[in-house]
């Protein structure tokens, strides 16, 4: 039997965050191992889950869920003022973009807590069921295609009717990773003709397997470590933009998803390229929050460039909060239970998943880039 540990599911106080860290259906995976689960009142409401559903699943609903908690699960990091309430040596698991949350990092370090960041989980095969970047990108990619379809003042599918034939909409997707592939699949299901480009050679086959055409710009591939892209040189970037320009101009919809780890998103499309699209065309920039792939895109806003509508993404998985939470919660619970032993929850730093995801432990900052940010 594990020692009594309270696992708290925090309500999300951050504006616009509708996801919850653990959905009711996952509570039994924790109580089944002997843990007590306490949920802040209303924590699941924005995602569509009631307090009663958590109670029925075996959790308690408690205003003071965080007080004395040995584990806190959340989507966004807690605020520094919430940290002192936790039990000594508590474990916190959330997304934790440390550069934007240095006060929180200081607070958990000084309290001696173990903070794990979901975006730092190494993207190795064994960690796939804990890969929240992928699960949330999957949701965002789907939503990107729907946002575009809803805004485009045209039908997506080829339609042959007694009143005439309507040609299919043309969708161009830049960046064919997890989100891009899901955007391609969704646009294809809606009947659009889809083309896609990515700097990684491996993506061409994946694009074709979804019934889309891979755009060959006859440029060298940019494969980096761990299946990710590398950053472009300025020369390569200019050439890529020049060769992409006619494909962008020919598209009714442009969806961009390109990212390079630990870098600002590359600008793939200039405002001039957008303005050259047909009036009424739609651009969805899923990378808007991390700098933007499209010049002029603003996160959380829809702007007009020429006669083209440019939709800048902001926290898109929150637009589909129940299922985004279900997937995220599965990732979080899997990561937490990786630390489960008969003696309770014990982070094992010989495990590259725990070592990779850990930001603070035992009063130290273990994540080197964050340590550098806080160096005097
Ligand atoms: P990401 O979000 O970092 O980037 C999205 C896409 O943008 C990537 O496909 C990248 O190649 C592309 N890109 C970057 N710069 C570009 C540019 N200048 N022009 C066009 N495209 C550009 O990546 P992601 O979607 O999280 O993952 C990418 C790949 O990593 C996956 O497709 C997969 O092969 C691999 N991956 C592996 C695992 C695993 O093994 N567990 C997990 C996740 C991802």
Short mmCIF file of C-alpha atoms and ligand atoms in Angstrom, two decimals:
data_model
loop_
_atom_site.label_atom_id
_atom_site.label_comp_id
_atom_site.label_asym_id
_atom_site.label_seq_id
_atom_site.Cartn_x
_atom_site.Cartn_y
_atom_site.Cartn_z
CA UNK A 1 0.00 0.00 0.00
CA UNK A 2 1.40 3.42 -0.92
CA UNK A 3 1.73 6.05 1.81
CA UNK A 4 -1.22 8.46 1.81
CA UNK A 5 -0.61 11.11 -0.86
CA UNK A 6 -3.12 13.69 -1.99
CA UNK A 7 -3.12 14.35 -5.73
CA UNK A 8 -4.74 17.73 -6.46
CA UNK A 9 -6.32 18.64 -9.77
CA UNK A 10 -6.05 22.40 -10.00
CA UNK A 11 -8.65 24.72 -11.50
CA UNK A 12 -7.13 26.81 -14.28
CA UNK A 13 -7.00 30.47 -13.38
CA UNK A 14 -5.21 31.56 -16.56
CA UNK A 15 -7.54 33.56 -18.80
CA UNK A 16 -8.81 31.53 -21.71
CA UNK A 17 -7.59 28.13 -20.47
CA UNK A 18 -10.55 25.78 -20.72
CA UNK A 19 -8.74 22.45 -20.42
CA UNK A 20 -8.50 20.54 -17.14
CA UNK A 21 -5.48 18.40 -16.24
CA UNK A 22 -7.36 15.17 -15.49
CA UNK A 23 -10.87 14.23 -16.70
CA UNK A 24 -13.21 12.20 -14.43
CA UNK A 25 -12.64 9.04 -16.47
CA UNK A 26 -8.97 9.02 -15.44
CA UNK A 27 -9.48 9.43 -11.67
CA UNK A 28 -9.72 5.67 -11.05
CA UNK A 29 -6.24 5.14 -12.47
CA UNK A 30 -4.97 7.17 -9.51
CA UNK A 31 -7.36 6.02 -6.77
CA UNK A 32 -6.81 2.44 -7.95
CA UNK A 33 -3.18 2.77 -6.89
CA UNK A 34 -4.21 4.01 -3.45
CA UNK A 35 -3.88 7.76 -3.97
CA UNK A 36 -6.42 10.30 -2.75
CA UNK A 37 -7.61 12.64 -5.52
CA UNK A 38 -8.91 16.12 -4.66
CA UNK A 39 -10.34 18.48 -7.26
CA UNK A 40 -10.79 22.22 -6.92
CA UNK A 41 -14.52 23.08 -7.26
CA UNK A 42 -15.45 23.87 -10.86
CA UNK A 43 -12.03 22.77 -12.19
CA UNK A 44 -13.62 20.66 -14.94
CA UNK A 45 -16.50 23.02 -15.77
CA UNK A 46 -14.87 24.94 -18.68
CA UNK A 47 -14.04 21.57 -20.27
CA UNK A 48 -17.60 20.28 -19.74
CA UNK A 49 -17.12 18.10 -16.62
CA UNK A 50 -19.16 18.63 -13.44
CA UNK A 51 -18.02 18.33 -9.81
CA UNK A 52 -20.48 15.45 -9.44
CA UNK A 53 -18.76 13.52 -12.21
CA UNK A 54 -15.49 13.80 -10.27
CA UNK A 55 -17.23 12.73 -7.04
CA UNK A 56 -18.82 9.76 -8.81
CA UNK A 57 -15.39 8.82 -10.13
CA UNK A 58 -14.02 8.65 -6.58
CA UNK A 59 -12.45 12.10 -6.11
CA UNK A 60 -13.28 14.63 -3.44
CA UNK A 61 -14.17 18.17 -4.48
CA UNK A 62 -12.48 20.55 -2.12
CA UNK A 63 -11.87 24.31 -2.03
CA UNK A 64 -8.56 23.51 -0.28
CA UNK A 65 -7.50 20.74 -2.69
CA UNK A 66 -4.01 22.24 -3.02
CA UNK A 67 -3.43 22.49 0.75
CA UNK A 68 -1.04 19.71 1.75
CA UNK A 69 -1.13 18.14 -1.73
CA UNK A 70 1.81 15.86 -2.52
CA UNK A 71 1.12 16.19 -6.25
CA UNK A 72 -0.55 18.96 -8.25
CA UNK A 73 -1.66 18.34 -11.80
CA UNK A 74 -2.58 21.30 -14.01
CA UNK A 75 -2.45 22.43 -17.62
CA UNK A 76 -0.80 25.80 -17.02
CA UNK A 77 1.67 26.28 -14.17
CA UNK A 78 0.29 27.38 -10.78
CA UNK A 79 0.88 30.94 -9.68
CA UNK A 80 3.88 31.38 -7.34
CA UNK A 81 1.49 32.38 -4.52
CA UNK A 82 -0.11 28.90 -4.59
CA UNK A 83 3.21 27.08 -4.04
CA UNK A 84 3.53 27.43 -0.23
CA UNK A 85 0.24 25.52 0.29
CA UNK A 86 1.67 22.27 -1.11
CA UNK A 87 3.17 19.48 1.01
CA UNK A 88 6.99 19.49 1.44
CA UNK A 89 8.71 17.88 -1.55
CA UNK A 90 5.56 18.02 -3.68
CA UNK A 91 5.54 17.13 -7.38
CA UNK A 92 3.93 19.53 -9.86
CA UNK A 93 3.17 18.48 -13.43
CA UNK A 94 1.99 20.98 -16.05
CA UNK A 95 3.12 22.69 -19.20
CA UNK A 96 5.90 24.96 -17.98
CA UNK A 97 7.44 27.31 -20.55
CA UNK A 98 10.09 28.31 -18.05
CA UNK A 99 11.25 31.52 -19.76
CA UNK A 100 7.75 32.94 -19.26
CA UNK A 101 7.38 31.61 -15.69
CA UNK A 102 10.67 32.35 -13.95
CA UNK A 103 8.91 33.49 -10.75
CA UNK A 104 7.17 30.13 -10.53
CA UNK A 105 10.43 28.27 -11.17
CA UNK A 106 12.09 30.24 -8.34
CA UNK A 107 9.15 29.51 -6.03
CA UNK A 108 9.13 25.72 -6.61
CA UNK A 109 12.93 25.55 -6.43
CA UNK A 110 13.02 27.45 -3.12
CA UNK A 111 10.22 25.28 -1.71
CA UNK A 112 12.19 22.13 -2.66
CA UNK A 113 9.40 20.82 -4.91
CA UNK A 114 9.85 18.66 -8.02
CA UNK A 115 8.45 20.48 -11.07
CA UNK A 116 7.99 18.49 -14.26
CA UNK A 117 7.28 20.21 -17.59
CA UNK A 118 5.17 18.32 -20.11
CA UNK A 119 6.86 20.01 -23.08
CA UNK A 120 10.23 18.66 -21.91
CA UNK A 121 9.19 14.99 -22.01
CA UNK A 122 11.71 13.50 -24.49
CA UNK A 123 10.06 12.51 -27.77
CA UNK A 124 11.23 8.91 -27.72
CA UNK A 125 9.08 5.87 -28.54
CA UNK A 126 8.70 4.85 -24.88
CA UNK A 127 7.33 8.30 -24.03
CA UNK A 128 4.73 8.48 -26.79
CA UNK A 129 1.84 7.97 -24.32
CA UNK A 130 3.17 10.95 -22.33
CA UNK A 131 3.74 13.21 -25.32
CA UNK A 132 1.44 16.16 -24.66
CA UNK A 133 3.01 18.26 -27.43
CA UNK A 134 1.82 15.64 -29.94
CA UNK A 135 -1.61 15.06 -28.38
CA UNK A 136 -2.39 18.76 -28.27
CA UNK A 137 -0.93 19.43 -31.76
CA UNK A 138 -3.22 16.68 -33.05
CA UNK A 139 -6.26 18.56 -31.70
CA UNK A 140 -4.95 21.92 -32.97
CA UNK A 141 -4.33 20.60 -36.49
CA UNK A 142 -7.89 19.32 -36.76
CA UNK A 143 -9.29 22.61 -35.53
CA UNK A 144 -7.11 24.62 -37.97
CA UNK A 145 -8.77 22.97 -40.97
CA UNK A 146 -12.25 23.62 -39.55
CA UNK A 147 -11.45 27.27 -38.79
CA UNK A 148 -10.35 27.69 -42.41
CA UNK A 149 -13.38 25.86 -43.83
CA UNK A 150 -15.74 27.96 -41.76
CA UNK A 151 -14.17 31.24 -42.85
CA UNK A 152 -13.65 30.46 -46.54
CA UNK A 153 -16.60 31.82 -48.55
CA UNK A 154 -16.49 28.73 -50.80
CA UNK A 155 -17.33 25.03 -50.62
CA UNK A 156 -14.45 22.64 -49.92
CA UNK A 157 -15.48 19.57 -51.99
CA UNK A 158 -15.76 19.08 -55.72
CA UNK A 159 -19.54 19.19 -56.22
CA UNK A 160 -21.28 17.96 -59.36
CA UNK A 161 -24.90 19.00 -59.22
CA UNK A 162 -27.71 19.41 -61.75
CA UNK A 163 -27.09 23.13 -61.42
CA UNK A 164 -23.46 22.86 -62.38
CA UNK A 165 -20.03 21.77 -61.20
CA UNK A 166 -18.12 23.47 -58.38
CA UNK A 167 -14.36 22.84 -58.31
CA UNK A 168 -12.78 21.83 -54.99
CA UNK A 169 -11.06 24.36 -52.73
CA UNK A 170 -7.26 24.33 -52.79
CA UNK A 171 -5.56 24.05 -49.40
CA UNK A 172 -1.82 24.50 -48.87
CA UNK A 173 -0.30 23.27 -45.58
CA UNK A 174 3.21 24.38 -44.59
CA UNK A 175 4.83 22.19 -41.93
CA UNK A 176 3.73 18.54 -42.03
CA UNK A 177 4.45 17.45 -38.45
CA UNK A 178 1.78 16.26 -36.04
CA UNK A 179 -0.50 19.32 -36.42
CA UNK A 180 0.10 19.71 -40.16
CA UNK A 181 -0.71 16.06 -40.92
CA UNK A 182 -3.94 16.32 -38.94
CA UNK A 183 -4.87 19.55 -40.78
CA UNK A 184 -4.19 17.75 -44.08
CA UNK A 185 -6.32 14.74 -43.09
CA UNK A 186 -9.20 16.96 -41.97
CA UNK A 187 -9.12 19.17 -45.08
CA UNK A 188 -9.04 16.02 -47.23
CA UNK A 189 -12.07 14.61 -45.38
CA UNK A 190 -13.88 17.85 -46.18
CA UNK A 191 -13.09 17.28 -49.84
CA UNK A 192 -10.41 19.90 -50.54
CA UNK A 193 -7.45 19.34 -52.83
CA UNK A 194 -4.47 19.55 -50.47
CA UNK A 195 -0.81 20.30 -51.11
CA UNK A 196 1.82 20.41 -48.39
CA UNK A 197 5.47 21.28 -47.85
CA UNK A 198 7.92 20.49 -45.06
CA UNK A 199 11.70 20.78 -44.84
CA UNK A 200 12.01 17.19 -43.54
CA UNK A 201 12.33 14.60 -46.31
CA UNK A 202 10.51 11.98 -44.21
CA UNK A 203 7.33 14.05 -44.28
CA UNK A 204 6.80 13.63 -48.08
CA UNK A 205 5.66 10.03 -47.76
CA UNK A 206 3.36 10.87 -44.82
CA UNK A 207 1.78 13.70 -46.82
CA UNK A 208 1.18 11.42 -49.82
CA UNK A 209 -0.27 8.67 -47.63
CA UNK A 210 -3.06 11.10 -46.68
CA UNK A 211 -3.97 11.68 -50.31
CA UNK A 212 -2.27 15.08 -50.52
CA UNK A 213 0.42 16.23 -52.94
CA UNK A 214 3.89 16.99 -51.58
CA UNK A 215 5.24 20.25 -52.99
CA UNK A 216 8.85 19.76 -54.07
CA UNK A 217 10.71 23.07 -53.92
CA UNK A 218 13.97 21.38 -55.02
CA UNK A 219 15.75 22.60 -51.90
CA UNK A 220 17.97 20.52 -49.59
CA UNK A 221 16.14 18.94 -46.65
CA UNK A 222 16.73 20.23 -43.11
CA UNK A 223 16.55 17.19 -40.87
CA UNK A 224 17.67 17.84 -37.27
CA UNK A 225 17.95 15.68 -34.16
CA UNK A 226 15.02 13.55 -32.93
CA UNK A 227 13.01 13.79 -36.16
CA UNK A 228 12.74 17.59 -35.90
CA UNK A 229 13.60 20.33 -38.39
CA UNK A 230 16.75 22.47 -38.27
CA UNK A 231 16.78 26.24 -38.53
CA UNK A 232 17.13 27.74 -42.03
CA UNK A 233 19.91 30.08 -43.15
CA UNK A 234 18.74 33.47 -44.39
CA UNK A 235 19.63 32.47 -47.99
CA UNK A 236 17.67 29.25 -47.83
CA UNK A 237 14.79 31.10 -46.20
CA UNK A 238 14.63 33.63 -49.06
CA UNK A 239 14.80 30.91 -51.71
CA UNK A 240 12.06 28.91 -49.96
CA UNK A 241 9.80 31.98 -49.85
CA UNK A 242 10.43 32.73 -53.55
CA UNK A 243 9.62 29.16 -54.58
CA UNK A 244 6.59 28.94 -52.30
CA UNK A 245 5.09 32.23 -53.56
CA UNK A 246 3.24 30.80 -56.62
CA UNK A 247 1.85 27.92 -54.52
CA UNK A 248 0.59 30.37 -51.89
CA UNK A 249 -0.97 32.62 -54.56
CA UNK A 250 -2.77 29.60 -56.05
CA UNK A 251 -4.28 28.44 -52.71
CA UNK A 252 -7.71 29.34 -51.34
CA UNK A 253 -6.56 28.33 -47.86
CA UNK A 254 -3.10 28.45 -46.32
CA UNK A 255 -2.50 26.63 -43.02
CA UNK A 256 0.94 27.03 -41.43
CA UNK A 257 2.28 24.88 -38.57
CA UNK A 258 6.07 25.12 -38.91
CA UNK A 259 8.23 25.14 -35.80
CA UNK A 260 11.86 24.53 -34.88
CA UNK A 261 12.52 23.37 -31.29
CA UNK A 262 13.67 26.14 -28.93
CA UNK A 263 13.54 28.76 -31.68
CA UNK A 264 11.09 31.43 -32.75
CA UNK A 265 8.88 30.02 -35.54
CA UNK A 266 10.34 30.70 -39.02
CA UNK A 267 8.63 33.33 -41.19
CA UNK A 268 7.64 31.33 -44.26
CA UNK A 269 5.18 33.72 -45.86
CA UNK A 270 5.48 37.49 -46.18
CA UNK A 271 2.59 39.96 -46.16
CA UNK A 272 3.16 40.47 -49.92
CA UNK A 273 2.72 36.74 -50.52
CA UNK A 274 -0.55 36.81 -48.55
CA UNK A 275 -1.79 39.90 -50.39
CA UNK A 276 -1.20 38.06 -53.71
CA UNK A 277 -3.81 35.41 -52.76
CA UNK A 278 -7.27 35.69 -54.30
CA UNK A 279 -9.77 37.97 -52.46
CA UNK A 280 -11.62 36.01 -49.79
CA UNK A 281 -8.80 33.53 -49.23
CA UNK A 282 -8.05 32.44 -45.68
CA UNK A 283 -4.81 31.98 -43.76
CA UNK A 284 -4.62 30.06 -40.48
CA UNK A 285 -1.28 30.48 -38.68
CA UNK A 286 -1.02 27.84 -35.96
CA UNK A 287 2.46 29.10 -35.11
CA UNK A 288 1.22 32.64 -34.35
CA UNK A 289 1.89 32.23 -30.61
CA UNK A 290 5.53 31.29 -31.10
CA UNK A 291 6.40 34.16 -33.44
CA UNK A 292 4.27 33.29 -36.47
CA UNK A 293 4.94 31.69 -39.86
CA UNK A 294 3.00 34.44 -41.59
CA UNK A 295 4.00 38.07 -41.48
CA UNK A 296 1.26 40.13 -39.82
CA UNK A 297 -0.47 37.22 -38.04
CA UNK A 298 -1.41 38.06 -34.44
CA UNK A 299 -2.13 35.38 -31.79
CA UNK A 300 -5.79 35.31 -30.81
CA UNK A 301 -6.79 37.79 -33.55
CA UNK A 302 -8.16 37.75 -37.05
CA UNK A 303 -6.60 40.46 -39.23
CA UNK A 304 -6.95 41.35 -42.88
CA UNK A 305 -3.97 41.52 -45.25
CA UNK A 306 -5.04 42.80 -48.68
CA UNK A 307 -8.37 41.00 -49.15
CA UNK A 308 -7.25 37.94 -47.22
CA UNK A 309 -8.31 36.99 -43.70
CA UNK A 310 -5.41 35.92 -41.45
CA UNK A 311 -6.38 33.98 -38.29
CA UNK A 312 -3.66 33.84 -35.65
CA UNK A 313 -3.89 30.88 -33.29
CA UNK A 314 -3.86 31.18 -29.51
CA UNK A 315 -4.26 28.15 -27.24
CA UNK A 316 -6.20 26.26 -29.90
CA UNK A 317 -6.56 22.96 -27.96
CA UNK A 318 -8.69 24.94 -25.48
CA UNK A 319 -11.28 25.35 -28.26
CA UNK A 320 -11.96 21.58 -28.03
CA UNK A 321 -11.45 21.31 -24.28
CA UNK A 322 -13.07 17.98 -23.34
CA UNK A 323 -11.09 15.80 -25.71
CA UNK A 324 -7.92 17.89 -25.50
CA UNK A 325 -8.17 17.37 -21.70
CA UNK A 326 -8.80 13.66 -22.10
CA UNK A 327 -5.63 13.26 -24.17
CA UNK A 328 -3.56 15.64 -22.03
CA UNK A 329 -4.80 13.96 -18.84
CA UNK A 330 -3.74 10.56 -20.17
CA UNK A 331 -0.28 11.96 -20.88
CA UNK A 332 -0.05 13.48 -17.38
CA UNK A 333 -1.30 10.37 -15.55
CA UNK A 334 1.11 8.16 -17.51
CA UNK A 335 4.02 10.43 -16.57
CA UNK A 336 2.95 10.50 -12.92
CA UNK A 337 2.52 6.74 -12.69
CA UNK A 338 5.98 6.25 -14.17
CA UNK A 339 7.15 7.45 -10.74
CA UNK A 340 4.83 5.11 -8.80
CA UNK A 341 6.50 2.49 -6.61
CA UNK A 342 5.34 0.52 -3.56
CA UNK A 343 6.96 3.23 -1.45
CA UNK A 344 4.92 5.97 -3.16
CA UNK A 345 5.95 8.45 -5.84
CA UNK A 346 9.70 8.46 -6.36
CA UNK A 347 11.26 10.36 -9.27
CA UNK A 348 13.97 8.15 -10.77
CA UNK A 349 16.51 10.33 -12.49
CA UNK A 350 18.14 7.34 -14.16
CA UNK A 351 15.01 7.29 -16.32
CA UNK A 352 15.62 9.66 -19.23
CA UNK A 353 11.92 10.60 -19.34
CA UNK A 354 11.91 11.85 -15.73
CA UNK A 355 15.37 13.39 -16.02
CA UNK A 356 14.39 15.15 -19.27
CA UNK A 357 11.06 16.51 -18.00
CA UNK A 358 12.37 17.72 -14.63
CA UNK A 359 12.86 21.46 -14.14
CA UNK A 360 13.43 21.60 -10.37
CA UNK A 361 14.13 18.99 -7.68
CA UNK A 362 15.53 19.13 -4.15
CA UNK A 363 16.10 22.88 -4.24
CA UNK A 364 18.06 22.73 -7.54
CA UNK A 365 17.19 23.69 -11.10
CA UNK A 366 18.01 20.59 -13.13
CA UNK A 367 17.03 21.98 -16.55
CA UNK A 368 20.16 23.67 -17.84
CA UNK A 369 18.63 26.33 -20.14
CA UNK A 370 16.39 27.45 -17.26
CA UNK A 371 19.34 27.47 -14.86
CA UNK A 372 21.18 29.74 -17.34
CA UNK A 373 18.19 32.07 -17.50
CA UNK A 374 18.24 32.46 -13.72
CA UNK A 375 22.03 32.74 -13.39
CA UNK A 376 23.01 36.03 -11.76
P1 LIG B 1 7.16 20.84 -34.72
O1 LIG B 1 5.89 21.26 -34.08
O2 LIG B 1 8.45 21.21 -34.06
O3 LIG B 1 7.19 21.42 -36.22
C1 LIG B 1 6.12 21.24 -37.11
C2 LIG B 1 6.64 20.95 -38.50
O4 LIG B 1 7.21 22.13 -39.06
C3 LIG B 1 7.73 19.89 -38.54
O5 LIG B 1 7.31 18.82 -39.37
C4 LIG B 1 8.93 20.63 -39.11
O6 LIG B 1 9.73 19.80 -39.95
C5 LIG B 1 8.25 21.72 -39.93
N1 LIG B 1 9.13 22.85 -40.28
C6 LIG B 1 10.07 23.47 -39.51
N2 LIG B 1 10.66 24.47 -40.21
C7 LIG B 1 10.05 24.51 -41.43
C8 LIG B 1 10.20 25.32 -42.59
N3 LIG B 1 11.11 26.28 -42.62
N4 LIG B 1 9.42 25.08 -43.66
C9 LIG B 1 8.49 24.08 -43.64
N5 LIG B 1 8.29 23.28 -42.56
C10 LIG B 1 9.06 23.48 -41.48
O7 LIG B 1 7.21 19.30 -34.96
P2 LIG B 1 6.22 18.14 -34.50
O8 LIG B 1 5.02 18.15 -35.36
O9 LIG B 1 6.03 18.21 -33.05
O10 LIG B 1 7.10 16.86 -34.84
C11 LIG B 1 7.78 16.71 -36.05
C12 LIG B 1 8.16 15.27 -36.24
O11 LIG B 1 8.89 14.78 -35.10
C13 LIG B 1 6.98 14.33 -36.34
O12 LIG B 1 6.36 14.33 -37.56
C14 LIG B 1 7.68 13.03 -36.01
O13 LIG B 1 8.37 12.54 -37.12
C15 LIG B 1 8.66 13.43 -34.97
N6 LIG B 1 8.10 13.08 -33.62
C16 LIG B 1 8.49 11.92 -33.04
C17 LIG B 1 7.94 11.55 -31.82
C18 LIG B 1 8.31 10.29 -31.13
O14 LIG B 1 9.08 9.52 -31.65
N7 LIG B 1 7.78 10.05 -29.93
C19 LIG B 1 7.01 12.35 -31.20
C20 LIG B 1 6.64 13.54 -31.82
C21 LIG B 1 7.20 13.89 -33.03
#
